[in-house]
C-alpha positions as semicolon CSV with decimal commas, in nm:
position;residue;x (nm);y (nm);z (nm)
1;M;0,015;8,309;-9,956
2;F;0,153;8,434;-10,288
3;H;0,474;8,558;-10,124
4;K;0,522;8,229;-9,940
5;F;0,466;8,022;-10,253
6;F;0,693;8,234;-10,472
7;D;0,966;8,242;-10,203
8;E;0,955;7,861;-10,173
9;Y;0,967;7,827;-10,551
10;D;1,272;8,055;-10,570
11;A;1,445;7,871;-10,283
12;T;1,377;7,535;-10,449
13;F;1,471;7,620;-10,807
14;G;1,699;7,922;-10,768
15;E;1,489;8,134;-11,001
16;P;1,166;8,332;-10,986
17;H;0,831;8,167;-11,046
18;P;0,710;8,215;-11,406
19;H;0,468;8,499;-11,466
20;I;0,100;8,417;-11,421
21;S;-0,184;8,606;-11,581
22;K;-0,420;8,841;-11,401
23;A;-0,702;8,597;-11,476
24;N;-0,513;8,315;-11,302
25;I;-0,434;8,540;-11,006
26;R;-0,805;8,623;-10,973
27;K;-0,900;8,253;-11,002
28;I;-0,650;8,160;-10,731
29;M;-0,775;8,439;-10,504
30;D;-1,133;8,318;-10,551
31;E;-1,035;7,960;-10,463
32;M;-0,798;8,047;-10,178
33;P;-1,045;8,065;-9,885
34;C;-1,155;7,702;-9,915
35;F;-1,141;7,378;-10,105
36;I;-1,427;7,148;-10,189
37;C;-1,384;6,788;-10,082
38;E;-1,589;6,472;-10,123
39;S;-1,667;6,441;-9,753
40;S;-1,811;6,792;-9,706
41;D;-1,942;7,097;-9,884
42;G;-1,607;7,268;-9,835
43;E;-1,323;7,317;-9,595
44;E;-1,237;7,669;-9,486
45;L;-0,873;7,769;-9,510
46;F;-0,701;8,057;-9,335
47;P;-0,394;8,247;-9,459
48;E;-0,175;8,093;-9,189
49;D;-0,276;7,742;-9,304
50;Y;-0,089;7,787;-9,627
51;D;0,265;7,801;-9,481
52;A;0,278;7,432;-9,386
53;M;0,083;7,326;-9,695
54;I;0,320;7,507;-9,930
55;E;0,629;7,376;-9,754
56;R;0,494;7,021;-9,782
57;Y;0,408;7,073;-10,148
58;F;0,770;7,154;-10,230
59;E;0,895;6,851;-10,036
60;I;0,712;6,613;-10,268
61;D;0,889;6,473;-10,573
62;W;0,618;6,538;-10,831
63;K;0,696;6,358;-11,155
64;N;0,681;6,574;-11,469
65;C;0,571;6,880;-11,272
66;D;0,682;7,240;-11,307
67;Y;0,572;7,325;-10,948
68;N;0,370;7,616;-11,079
69;I;0,119;7,776;-10,843
70;N;-0,153;7,670;-11,088
71;H;-0,062;7,307;-11,016
72;F;-0,082;7,372;-10,642
73;F;-0,438;7,498;-10,690
74;S;-0,544;7,216;-10,922
75;G;-0,738;6,902;-10,841
76;Q;-0,697;6,777;-10,486
77;I;-0,343;6,908;-10,435
78;R;-0,435;7,156;-10,158
79;E;-0,680;6,916;-9,998
80;M;-0,416;6,645;-9,962
81;R;-0,157;6,893;-9,827
82;Y;-0,422;7,014;-9,579
83;Y;-0,478;6,661;-9,450
84;E;-0,103;6,593;-9,435
85;T;-0,016;6,905;-9,240
86;L;-0,316;7,054;-9,063
87;Y;-0,592;6,802;-9,012
């Protein structure tokens, strides 16, 4: 998932993704297997689910967004990409 995200970032912006801290990497890894949504106790995600979700994320014109991986893992960003691409 990290490679896919960073490759998409580089392809979109023509430069490497900014460095993220070890603490943020750990937080992302802890959150990666699922997301919590209002309609259930959680939705399980698999590594292969992320390809379409990440591609869709970079297709969206986010206003005032740096497209950082931390944004991708914030709020309901992954949940909405899941519903758009995999549900």
